[in-house]
């Protein structure tokens, strides 16, 4: 992506489906002095997502979309993103796979965070698989989203050491902490010219 950040902050939407801890860390980042983004909108497919309370707390406009009809949901989302002049989408634990058409419309402007050292361990249940395979390291990756799952260009990664005592749960916790640092760093990397 071309370095987008000039004088004005980039209007950003965050998509989440669950706890929203990455959403919260991105919100904190967006409020910091040198952040190139301004989070203006939150999208979820899950009316029980805890992230909804985070949106409320930070006074961020949010909307819940029904993905039973994905085409319809995406059409509505695109409309809402355009209304708010959104220029960057950060997927943060969003459990729906966006269609090729949607991704095309935001080409090069959708980021995702994944809890593994991609290209290893794409998809779900990463921590379980990593532990089962006796890996010494895992980590997280921020990447651009393309039409293939977890396969877009990698922006930044952070390695996390696995101890013998780690379970999928403890590993998840360690990696989440790393994610909260990595996502803002990756955004700075692509948006702030050096
Ligand atoms: C994170 O591990 C992220 O990498 C993955 O989903 C999880 C979301 O966690 N895509 P949270 O909702 O941000 O706490």
PDB file of N, CA and C in Angstrom, residues 83-179:
ATOM      1  N   UNK A  83     -20.067   5.739   3.872  1.00  0.00           N
ATOM      2  CA  UNK A  83     -20.694   6.890   4.547  1.00  0.00           C
ATOM      3  C   UNK A  83     -19.732   7.561   5.520  1.00  0.00           C
ATOM      4  N   UNK A  84     -18.860   6.741   6.121  1.00  0.00           N
ATOM      5  CA  UNK A  84     -17.926   7.259   7.137  1.00  0.00           C
ATOM      6  C   UNK A  84     -16.537   7.523   6.566  1.00  0.00           C
ATOM      7  N   UNK A  85     -16.408   7.470   5.255  1.00  0.00           N
ATOM      8  CA  UNK A  85     -15.129   7.689   4.568  1.00  0.00           C
ATOM      9  C   UNK A  85     -13.995   6.849   5.147  1.00  0.00           C
ATOM     10  N   UNK A  86     -14.297   5.578   5.364  1.00  0.00           N
ATOM     11  CA  UNK A  86     -13.280   4.673   5.919  1.00  0.00           C
ATOM     12  C   UNK A  86     -12.273   4.294   4.831  1.00  0.00           C
ATOM     13  N   UNK A  87     -11.013   4.377   5.181  1.00  0.00           N
ATOM     14  CA  UNK A  87      -9.940   4.091   4.232  1.00  0.00           C
ATOM     15  C   UNK A  87      -9.057   2.916   4.620  1.00  0.00           C
ATOM     16  N   UNK A  88      -9.275   2.407   5.811  1.00  0.00           N
ATOM     17  CA  UNK A  88      -8.476   1.265   6.267  1.00  0.00           C
ATOM     18  C   UNK A  88      -9.356   0.365   7.134  1.00  0.00           C
ATOM     19  N   UNK A  89      -9.252  -0.934   6.896  1.00  0.00           N
ATOM     20  CA  UNK A  89      -9.986  -1.913   7.717  1.00  0.00           C
ATOM     21  C   UNK A  89      -8.968  -2.768   8.462  1.00  0.00           C
ATOM     22  N   UNK A  90      -9.136  -2.863   9.777  1.00  0.00           N
ATOM     23  CA  UNK A  90      -8.293  -3.757  10.570  1.00  0.00           C
ATOM     24  C   UNK A  90      -9.151  -4.913  11.062  1.00  0.00           C
ATOM     25  N   UNK A  91      -8.881  -6.103  10.566  1.00  0.00           N
ATOM     26  CA  UNK A  91      -9.574  -7.280  11.084  1.00  0.00           C
ATOM     27  C   UNK A  91      -8.866  -7.692  12.373  1.00  0.00           C
ATOM     28  N   UNK A  92      -9.646  -7.895  13.414  1.00  0.00           N
ATOM     29  CA  UNK A  92      -9.048  -8.208  14.721  1.00  0.00           C
ATOM     30  C   UNK A  92      -9.907  -9.289  15.377  1.00  0.00           C
ATOM     31  N   UNK A  93      -9.649 -10.527  14.992  1.00  0.00           N
ATOM     32  CA  UNK A  93     -10.472 -11.620  15.515  1.00  0.00           C
ATOM     33  C   UNK A  93     -11.839 -11.625  14.864  1.00  0.00           C
ATOM     34  N   UNK A  94     -11.890 -11.293  13.575  1.00  0.00           N
ATOM     35  CA  UNK A  94     -13.156 -11.331  12.838  1.00  0.00           C
ATOM     36  C   UNK A  94     -13.281 -12.716  12.215  1.00  0.00           C
ATOM     37  N   UNK A  95     -14.324 -13.443  12.622  1.00  0.00           N
ATOM     38  CA  UNK A  95     -14.405 -14.866  12.296  1.00  0.00           C
ATOM     39  C   UNK A  95     -15.157 -15.179  11.001  1.00  0.00           C
ATOM     40  N   UNK A  96     -15.433 -14.179  10.217  1.00  0.00           N
ATOM     41  CA  UNK A  96     -16.083 -14.432   8.925  1.00  0.00           C
ATOM     42  C   UNK A  96     -15.073 -14.199   7.804  1.00  0.00           C
ATOM     43  N   UNK A  97     -15.179 -15.020   6.786  1.00  0.00           N
ATOM     44  CA  UNK A  97     -14.286 -14.831   5.643  1.00  0.00           C
ATOM     45  C   UNK A  97     -14.969 -13.901   4.648  1.00  0.00           C
ATOM     46  N   UNK A  98     -14.311 -12.797   4.353  1.00  0.00           N
ATOM     47  CA  UNK A  98     -14.900 -11.807   3.436  1.00  0.00           C
ATOM     48  C   UNK A  98     -14.809 -12.318   1.999  1.00  0.00           C
ATOM     49  N   UNK A  99     -15.788 -11.938   1.192  1.00  0.00           N
ATOM     50  CA  UNK A  99     -15.789 -12.410  -0.197  1.00  0.00           C
ATOM     51  C   UNK A  99     -14.722 -11.676  -1.015  1.00  0.00           C
ATOM     52  N   UNK A 100     -14.371 -12.315  -2.147  1.00  0.00           N
ATOM     53  CA  UNK A 100     -13.389 -11.716  -3.060  1.00  0.00           C
ATOM     54  C   UNK A 100     -13.842 -10.326  -3.487  1.00  0.00           C
ATOM     55  N   UNK A 101     -15.137 -10.195  -3.743  1.00  0.00           N
ATOM     56  CA  UNK A 101     -15.685  -8.909  -4.197  1.00  0.00           C
ATOM     57  C   UNK A 101     -15.446  -7.821  -3.173  1.00  0.00           C
ATOM     58  N   UNK A 102     -15.694  -8.151  -1.918  1.00  0.00           N
ATOM     59  CA  UNK A 102     -15.504  -7.170  -0.847  1.00  0.00           C
ATOM     60  C   UNK A 102     -14.023  -6.775  -0.768  1.00  0.00           C
ATOM     61  N   UNK A 103     -13.173  -7.781  -0.779  1.00  0.00           N
ATOM     62  CA  UNK A 103     -11.724  -7.522  -0.643  1.00  0.00           C
ATOM     63  C   UNK A 103     -11.229  -6.660  -1.809  1.00  0.00           C
ATOM     64  N   UNK A 104     -11.756  -6.925  -3.013  1.00  0.00           N
ATOM     65  CA  UNK A 104     -11.377  -6.149  -4.192  1.00  0.00           C
ATOM     66  C   UNK A 104     -11.678  -4.661  -3.983  1.00  0.00           C
ATOM     67  N   UNK A 105     -12.841  -4.409  -3.367  1.00  0.00           N
ATOM     68  CA  UNK A 105     -13.272  -3.013  -3.200  1.00  0.00           C
ATOM     69  C   UNK A 105     -12.364  -2.262  -2.229  1.00  0.00           C
ATOM     70  N   UNK A 106     -11.708  -2.983  -1.337  1.00  0.00           N
ATOM     71  CA  UNK A 106     -10.789  -2.353  -0.391  1.00  0.00           C
ATOM     72  C   UNK A 106      -9.366  -2.854  -0.621  1.00  0.00           C
ATOM     73  N   UNK A 107      -9.050  -3.062  -1.878  1.00  0.00           N
ATOM     74  CA  UNK A 107      -7.782  -3.686  -2.209  1.00  0.00           C
ATOM     75  C   UNK A 107      -6.581  -2.978  -1.551  1.00  0.00           C
ATOM     76  N   UNK A 108      -5.785  -3.760  -0.843  1.00  0.00           N
ATOM     77  CA  UNK A 108      -4.584  -3.194  -0.204  1.00  0.00           C
ATOM     78  C   UNK A 108      -4.878  -2.374   1.031  1.00  0.00           C
ATOM     79  N   UNK A 109      -6.113  -2.365   1.447  1.00  0.00           N
ATOM     80  CA  UNK A 109      -6.479  -1.538   2.608  1.00  0.00           C
ATOM     81  C   UNK A 109      -7.141  -2.361   3.712  1.00  0.00           C
ATOM     82  N   UNK A 110      -6.952  -3.670   3.659  1.00  0.00           N
ATOM     83  CA  UNK A 110      -7.472  -4.533   4.733  1.00  0.00           C
ATOM     84  C   UNK A 110      -6.290  -5.265   5.367  1.00  0.00           C
ATOM     85  N   UNK A 111      -6.186  -5.138   6.679  1.00  0.00           N
ATOM     86  CA  UNK A 111      -5.121  -5.819   7.426  1.00  0.00           C
ATOM     87  C   UNK A 111      -5.750  -6.866   8.330  1.00  0.00           C
ATOM     88  N   UNK A 112      -4.945  -7.871   8.683  1.00  0.00           N
ATOM     89  CA  UNK A 112      -5.417  -8.881   9.635  1.00  0.00           C
ATOM     90  C   UNK A 112      -4.273  -9.246  10.574  1.00  0.00           C
ATOM     91  N   UNK A 113      -4.648  -9.672  11.779  1.00  0.00           N
ATOM     92  CA  UNK A 113      -3.637 -10.230  12.681  1.00  0.00           C
ATOM     93  C   UNK A 113      -3.954 -11.700  12.886  1.00  0.00           C
ATOM     94  N   UNK A 114      -2.903 -12.517  12.801  1.00  0.00           N
ATOM     95  CA  UNK A 114      -3.091 -13.964  12.933  1.00  0.00           C
ATOM     96  C   UNK A 114      -2.133 -14.501  14.000  1.00  0.00           C
ATOM     97  N   UNK A 115      -2.620 -15.415  14.865  1.00  0.00           N
ATOM     98  CA  UNK A 115      -1.772 -15.854  15.969  1.00  0.00           C
ATOM     99  C   UNK A 115      -0.821 -16.999  15.631  1.00  0.00           C
ATOM    100  N   UNK A 116      -0.028 -16.819  14.577  1.00  0.00           N
ATOM    101  CA  UNK A 116       1.046 -17.785  14.285  1.00  0.00           C
ATOM    102  C   UNK A 116       2.091 -17.072  13.449  1.00  0.00           C
ATOM    103  N   UNK A 117       3.197 -17.748  13.268  1.00  0.00           N
ATOM    104  CA  UNK A 117       4.238 -17.205  12.386  1.00  0.00           C
ATOM    105  C   UNK A 117       3.920 -17.682  10.971  1.00  0.00           C
ATOM    106  N   UNK A 118       3.092 -16.917  10.297  1.00  0.00           N
ATOM    107  CA  UNK A 118       2.704 -17.291   8.928  1.00  0.00           C
ATOM    108  C   UNK A 118       3.962 -17.367   8.051  1.00  0.00           C
ATOM    109  N   UNK A 119       4.018 -18.213   7.062  1.00  0.00           N
ATOM    110  CA  UNK A 119       2.924 -18.995   6.484  1.00  0.00           C
ATOM    111  C   UNK A 119       2.588 -20.281   7.254  1.00  0.00           C
ATOM    112  N   UNK A 120       3.230 -20.480   8.401  1.00  0.00           N
ATOM    113  CA  UNK A 120       2.904 -21.689   9.165  1.00  0.00           C
ATOM    114  C   UNK A 120       1.583 -21.502   9.907  1.00  0.00           C
ATOM    115  N   UNK A 121       0.839 -22.540  10.043  1.00  0.00           N
ATOM    116  CA  UNK A 121      -0.371 -22.587  10.863  1.00  0.00           C
ATOM    117  C   UNK A 121      -1.432 -21.548  10.490  1.00  0.00           C
ATOM    118  N   UNK A 122      -1.822 -21.580   9.219  1.00  0.00           N
ATOM    119  CA  UNK A 122      -2.963 -20.756   8.801  1.00  0.00           C
ATOM    120  C   UNK A 122      -4.232 -21.360   9.394  1.00  0.00           C
ATOM    121  N   UNK A 123      -5.283 -20.598   9.425  1.00  0.00           N
ATOM    122  CA  UNK A 123      -6.583 -21.131   9.844  1.00  0.00           C
ATOM    123  C   UNK A 123      -6.772 -21.158  11.352  1.00  0.00           C
ATOM    124  N   UNK A 124      -7.655 -22.051  11.792  1.00  0.00           N
ATOM    125  CA  UNK A 124      -8.078 -22.058  13.204  1.00  0.00           C
ATOM    126  C   UNK A 124      -7.222 -22.994  14.070  1.00  0.00           C
ATOM    127  N   UNK A 125      -7.457 -22.919  15.373  1.00  0.00           N
ATOM    128  CA  UNK A 125      -6.795 -23.796  16.367  1.00  0.00           C
ATOM    129  C   UNK A 125      -5.271 -23.816  16.242  1.00  0.00           C
ATOM    130  N   UNK A 126      -4.707 -22.672  16.005  1.00  0.00           N
ATOM    131  CA  UNK A 126      -3.256 -22.610  15.781  1.00  0.00           C
ATOM    132  C   UNK A 126      -2.468 -23.089  17.002  1.00  0.00           C
ATOM    133  N   UNK A 127      -2.868 -22.603  18.190  1.00  0.00           N
ATOM    134  CA  UNK A 127      -2.055 -22.924  19.379  1.00  0.00           C
ATOM    135  C   UNK A 127      -2.054 -24.425  19.665  1.00  0.00           C
ATOM    136  N   UNK A 128      -3.196 -25.059  19.500  1.00  0.00           N
ATOM    137  CA  UNK A 128      -3.281 -26.512  19.708  1.00  0.00           C
ATOM    138  C   UNK A 128      -2.321 -27.227  18.761  1.00  0.00           C
ATOM    139  N   UNK A 129      -2.350 -26.825  17.503  1.00  0.00           N
ATOM    140  CA  UNK A 129      -1.531 -27.510  16.492  1.00  0.00           C
ATOM    141  C   UNK A 129      -0.043 -27.282  16.727  1.00  0.00           C
ATOM    142  N   UNK A 130       0.283 -26.039  17.134  1.00  0.00           N
ATOM    143  CA  UNK A 130       1.677 -25.683  17.398  1.00  0.00           C
ATOM    144  C   UNK A 130       2.231 -26.528  18.549  1.00  0.00           C
ATOM    145  N   UNK A 131       1.451 -26.661  19.616  1.00  0.00           N
ATOM    146  CA  UNK A 131       1.885 -27.428  20.794  1.00  0.00           C
ATOM    147  C   UNK A 131       1.988 -28.913  20.437  1.00  0.00           C
ATOM    148  N   UNK A 132       1.001 -29.385  19.689  1.00  0.00           N
ATOM    149  CA  UNK A 132       1.021 -30.798  19.290  1.00  0.00           C
ATOM    150  C   UNK A 132       2.274 -31.144  18.488  1.00  0.00           C
ATOM    151  N   UNK A 133       2.722 -30.177  17.701  1.00  0.00           N
ATOM    152  CA  UNK A 133       3.902 -30.419  16.855  1.00  0.00           C
ATOM    153  C   UNK A 133       5.209 -30.132  17.566  1.00  0.00           C
ATOM    154  N   UNK A 134       5.134 -29.863  18.878  1.00  0.00           N
ATOM    155  CA  UNK A 134       6.345 -29.594  19.667  1.00  0.00           C
ATOM    156  C   UNK A 134       7.216 -28.471  19.109  1.00  0.00           C
ATOM    157  N   UNK A 135       6.581 -27.458  18.602  1.00  0.00           N
ATOM    158  CA  UNK A 135       7.340 -26.323  18.086  1.00  0.00           C
ATOM    159  C   UNK A 135       8.050 -25.617  19.244  1.00  0.00           C
ATOM    160  N   UNK A 136       9.198 -25.022  18.936  1.00  0.00           N
ATOM    161  CA  UNK A 136       9.933 -24.289  19.982  1.00  0.00           C
ATOM    162  C   UNK A 136       9.471 -22.832  20.046  1.00  0.00           C
ATOM    163  N   UNK A 137       9.007 -22.343  18.900  1.00  0.00           N
ATOM    164  CA  UNK A 137       8.556 -20.951  18.813  1.00  0.00           C
ATOM    165  C   UNK A 137       7.217 -20.866  18.106  1.00  0.00           C
ATOM    166  N   UNK A 138       6.448 -19.878  18.503  1.00  0.00           N
ATOM    167  CA  UNK A 138       5.300 -19.505  17.691  1.00  0.00           C
ATOM    168  C   UNK A 138       5.320 -17.972  17.635  1.00  0.00           C
ATOM    169  N   UNK A 139       4.159 -17.352  17.489  1.00  0.00           N
ATOM    170  CA  UNK A 139       4.156 -15.896  17.440  1.00  0.00           C
ATOM    171  C   UNK A 139       2.921 -15.371  16.760  1.00  0.00           C
ATOM    172  N   UNK A 140       3.042 -14.177  16.196  1.00  0.00           N
ATOM    173  CA  UNK A 140       1.896 -13.586  15.507  1.00  0.00           C
ATOM    174  C   UNK A 140       2.371 -12.810  14.286  1.00  0.00           C
ATOM    175  N   UNK A 141       1.440 -12.604  13.381  1.00  0.00           N
ATOM    176  CA  UNK A 141       1.750 -11.934  12.114  1.00  0.00           C
ATOM    177  C   UNK A 141       0.658 -10.933  11.780  1.00  0.00           C
ATOM    178  N   UNK A 142       1.064  -9.769  11.310  1.00  0.00           N
ATOM    179  CA  UNK A 142       0.095  -8.832  10.726  1.00  0.00           C
ATOM    180  C   UNK A 142       0.345  -8.840   9.220  1.00  0.00           C
ATOM    181  N   UNK A 143      -0.731  -9.016   8.471  1.00  0.00           N
ATOM    182  CA  UNK A 143      -0.580  -9.141   7.012  1.00  0.00           C
ATOM    183  C   UNK A 143      -1.715  -8.424   6.274  1.00  0.00           C
ATOM    184  N   UNK A 144      -1.445  -8.127   5.012  1.00  0.00           N
ATOM    185  CA  UNK A 144      -2.522  -7.624   4.158  1.00  0.00           C
ATOM    186  C   UNK A 144      -3.457  -8.788   3.842  1.00  0.00           C
ATOM    187  N   UNK A 145      -4.722  -8.466   3.645  1.00  0.00           N
ATOM    188  CA  UNK A 145      -5.691  -9.517   3.332  1.00  0.00           C
ATOM    189  C   UNK A 145      -5.865  -9.612   1.820  1.00  0.00           C
ATOM    190  N   UNK A 146      -5.704 -10.833   1.308  1.00  0.00           N
ATOM    191  CA  UNK A 146      -6.069 -11.074  -0.088  1.00  0.00           C
ATOM    192  C   UNK A 146      -7.135 -12.173  -0.112  1.00  0.00           C
ATOM    193  N   UNK A 147      -7.434 -12.686  -1.301  1.00  0.00           N
ATOM    194  CA  UNK A 147      -8.587 -13.594  -1.365  1.00  0.00           C
ATOM    195  C   UNK A 147      -8.284 -14.985  -0.811  1.00  0.00           C
ATOM    196  N   UNK A 148      -7.021 -15.285  -0.521  1.00  0.00           N
ATOM    197  CA  UNK A 148      -6.703 -16.595   0.076  1.00  0.00           C
ATOM    198  C   UNK A 148      -6.481 -16.452   1.570  1.00  0.00           C
ATOM    199  N   UNK A 149      -7.029 -17.353   2.350  1.00  0.00           N
ATOM    200  CA  UNK A 149      -7.020 -17.253   3.815  1.00  0.00           C
ATOM    201  C   UNK A 149      -5.603 -17.140   4.391  1.00  0.00           C
ATOM    202  N   UNK A 150      -5.383 -16.093   5.178  1.00  0.00           N
ATOM    203  CA  UNK A 150      -4.116 -15.889   5.900  1.00  0.00           C
ATOM    204  C   UNK A 150      -2.890 -15.934   4.988  1.00  0.00           C
ATOM    205  N   UNK A 151      -3.063 -15.492   3.745  1.00  0.00           N
ATOM    206  CA  UNK A 151      -1.978 -15.655   2.775  1.00  0.00           C
ATOM    207  C   UNK A 151      -1.461 -14.346   2.176  1.00  0.00           C
ATOM    208  N   UNK A 152      -1.990 -13.224   2.593  1.00  0.00           N
ATOM    209  CA  UNK A 152      -1.545 -11.942   2.027  1.00  0.00           C
ATOM    210  C   UNK A 152      -0.151 -11.572   2.509  1.00  0.00           C
ATOM    211  N   UNK A 153       0.415 -10.544   1.878  1.00  0.00           N
ATOM    212  CA  UNK A 153       1.786 -10.107   2.189  1.00  0.00           C
ATOM    213  C   UNK A 153       1.948  -9.788   3.683  1.00  0.00           C
ATOM    214  N   UNK A 154       3.000 -10.345   4.258  1.00  0.00           N
ATOM    215  CA  UNK A 154       3.239 -10.130   5.691  1.00  0.00           C
ATOM    216  C   UNK A 154       3.886  -8.765   5.915  1.00  0.00           C
ATOM    217  N   UNK A 155       3.369  -8.044   6.901  1.00  0.00           N
ATOM    218  CA  UNK A 155       3.907  -6.714   7.217  1.00  0.00           C
ATOM    219  C   UNK A 155       4.918  -6.823   8.356  1.00  0.00           C
ATOM    220  N   UNK A 156       4.539  -7.472   9.421  1.00  0.00           N
ATOM    221  CA  UNK A 156       5.436  -7.653  10.576  1.00  0.00           C
ATOM    222  C   UNK A 156       5.076  -8.931  11.320  1.00  0.00           C
ATOM    223  N   UNK A 157       6.078  -9.503  11.964  1.00  0.00           N
ATOM    224  CA  UNK A 157       5.829 -10.685  12.804  1.00  0.00           C
ATOM    225  C   UNK A 157       6.559 -10.542  14.119  1.00  0.00           C
ATOM    226  N   UNK A 158       6.057 -11.220  15.136  1.00  0.00           N
ATOM    227  CA  UNK A 158       6.768 -11.244  16.417  1.00  0.00           C
ATOM    228  C   UNK A 158       6.816 -12.701  16.895  1.00  0.00           C
ATOM    229  N   UNK A 159       8.044 -13.095  17.250  1.00  0.00           N
ATOM    230  CA  UNK A 159       8.265 -14.473  17.709  1.00  0.00           C
ATOM    231  C   UNK A 159       7.997 -14.578  19.196  1.00  0.00           C
ATOM    232  N   UNK A 160       7.442 -15.691  19.615  1.00  0.00           N
ATOM    233  CA  UNK A 160       7.222 -15.942  21.049  1.00  0.00           C
ATOM    234  C   UNK A 160       7.768 -17.339  21.360  1.00  0.00           C
ATOM    235  N   UNK A 161       8.550 -17.419  22.437  1.00  0.00           N
ATOM    236  CA  UNK A 161       9.166 -18.705  22.791  1.00  0.00           C
ATOM    237  C   UNK A 161       8.121 -19.599  23.482  1.00  0.00           C
ATOM    238  N   UNK A 162       8.157 -20.864  23.162  1.00  0.00           N
ATOM    239  CA  UNK A 162       7.240 -21.814  23.820  1.00  0.00           C
ATOM    240  C   UNK A 162       8.014 -22.595  24.875  1.00  0.00           C
ATOM    241  N   UNK A 163       7.496 -22.614  26.085  1.00  0.00           N
ATOM    242  CA  UNK A 163       8.117 -23.408  27.141  1.00  0.00           C
ATOM    243  C   UNK A 163       7.490 -24.792  27.178  1.00  0.00           C
ATOM    244  N   UNK A 164       8.231 -25.714  27.796  1.00  0.00           N
ATOM    245  CA  UNK A 164       7.717 -27.108  27.880  1.00  0.00           C
ATOM    246  C   UNK A 164       6.358 -27.155  28.584  1.00  0.00           C
ATOM    247  N   UNK A 165       6.200 -26.218  29.550  1.00  0.00           N
ATOM    248  CA  UNK A 165       4.962 -26.247  30.340  1.00  0.00           C
ATOM    249  C   UNK A 165       3.778 -25.568  29.649  1.00  0.00           C
ATOM    250  N   UNK A 166       4.027 -24.915  28.530  1.00  0.00           N
ATOM    251  CA  UNK A 166       2.934 -24.172  27.882  1.00  0.00           C
ATOM    252  C   UNK A 166       1.820 -25.092  27.388  1.00  0.00           C
ATOM    253  N   UNK A 167       0.590 -24.633  27.623  1.00  0.00           N
ATOM    254  CA  UNK A 167      -0.585 -25.293  27.062  1.00  0.00           C
ATOM    255  C   UNK A 167      -1.109 -24.349  25.972  1.00  0.00           C
ATOM    256  N   UNK A 168      -2.060 -24.810  25.158  1.00  0.00           N
ATOM    257  CA  UNK A 168      -2.627 -23.889  24.169  1.00  0.00           C
ATOM    258  C   UNK A 168      -3.134 -22.599  24.821  1.00  0.00           C
ATOM    259  N   UNK A 169      -3.668 -22.721  26.021  1.00  0.00           N
ATOM    260  CA  UNK A 169      -4.208 -21.543  26.720  1.00  0.00           C
ATOM    261  C   UNK A 169      -3.122 -20.553  27.139  1.00  0.00           C
ATOM    262  N   UNK A 170      -2.038 -21.069  27.749  1.00  0.00           N
ATOM    263  CA  UNK A 170      -0.979 -20.151  28.207  1.00  0.00           C
ATOM    264  C   UNK A 170      -0.276 -19.537  26.993  1.00  0.00           C
ATOM    265  N   UNK A 171      -0.156 -20.337  25.945  1.00  0.00           N
ATOM    266  CA  UNK A 171       0.488 -19.824  24.728  1.00  0.00           C
ATOM    267  C   UNK A 171      -0.371 -18.721  24.105  1.00  0.00           C
ATOM    268  N   UNK A 172      -1.667 -18.955  24.098  1.00  0.00           N
ATOM    269  CA  UNK A 172      -2.591 -17.960  23.543  1.00  0.00           C
ATOM    270  C   UNK A 172      -2.439 -16.622  24.283  1.00  0.00           C
ATOM    271  N   UNK A 173      -2.325 -16.731  25.602  1.00  0.00           N
ATOM    272  CA  UNK A 173      -2.193 -15.537  26.435  1.00  0.00           C
ATOM    273  C   UNK A 173      -0.922 -14.763  26.100  1.00  0.00           C
ATOM    274  N   UNK A 174       0.177 -15.526  25.988  1.00  0.00           N
ATOM    275  CA  UNK A 174       1.467 -14.897  25.681  1.00  0.00           C
ATOM    276  C   UNK A 174       1.432 -14.231  24.304  1.00  0.00           C
ATOM    277  N   UNK A 175       0.820 -14.945  23.358  1.00  0.00           N
ATOM    278  CA  UNK A 175       0.805 -14.419  21.985  1.00  0.00           C
ATOM    279  C   UNK A 175      -0.112 -13.206  21.888  1.00  0.00           C
ATOM    280  N   UNK A 176      -1.220 -13.238  22.619  1.00  0.00           N
ATOM    281  CA  UNK A 176      -2.135 -12.080  22.587  1.00  0.00           C
ATOM    282  C   UNK A 176      -1.409 -10.812  23.031  1.00  0.00           C
ATOM    283  N   UNK A 177      -0.607 -10.955  24.080  1.00  0.00           N
ATOM    284  CA  UNK A 177       0.164  -9.816  24.576  1.00  0.00           C
ATOM    285  C   UNK A 177       1.065  -9.254  23.465  1.00  0.00           C
ATOM    286  N   UNK A 178       1.697 -10.175  22.761  1.00  0.00           N
ATOM    287  CA  UNK A 178       2.572  -9.762  21.656  1.00  0.00           C
ATOM    288  C   UNK A 178       1.749  -9.109  20.539  1.00  0.00           C
ATOM    289  N   UNK A 179       0.551  -9.621  20.309  1.00  0.00           N
ATOM    290  CA  UNK A 179      -0.315  -9.060  19.258  1.00  0.00           C
ATOM    291  C   UNK A 179      -0.629  -7.595  19.520  1.00  0.00           C
TER     292      UNK A 179
END
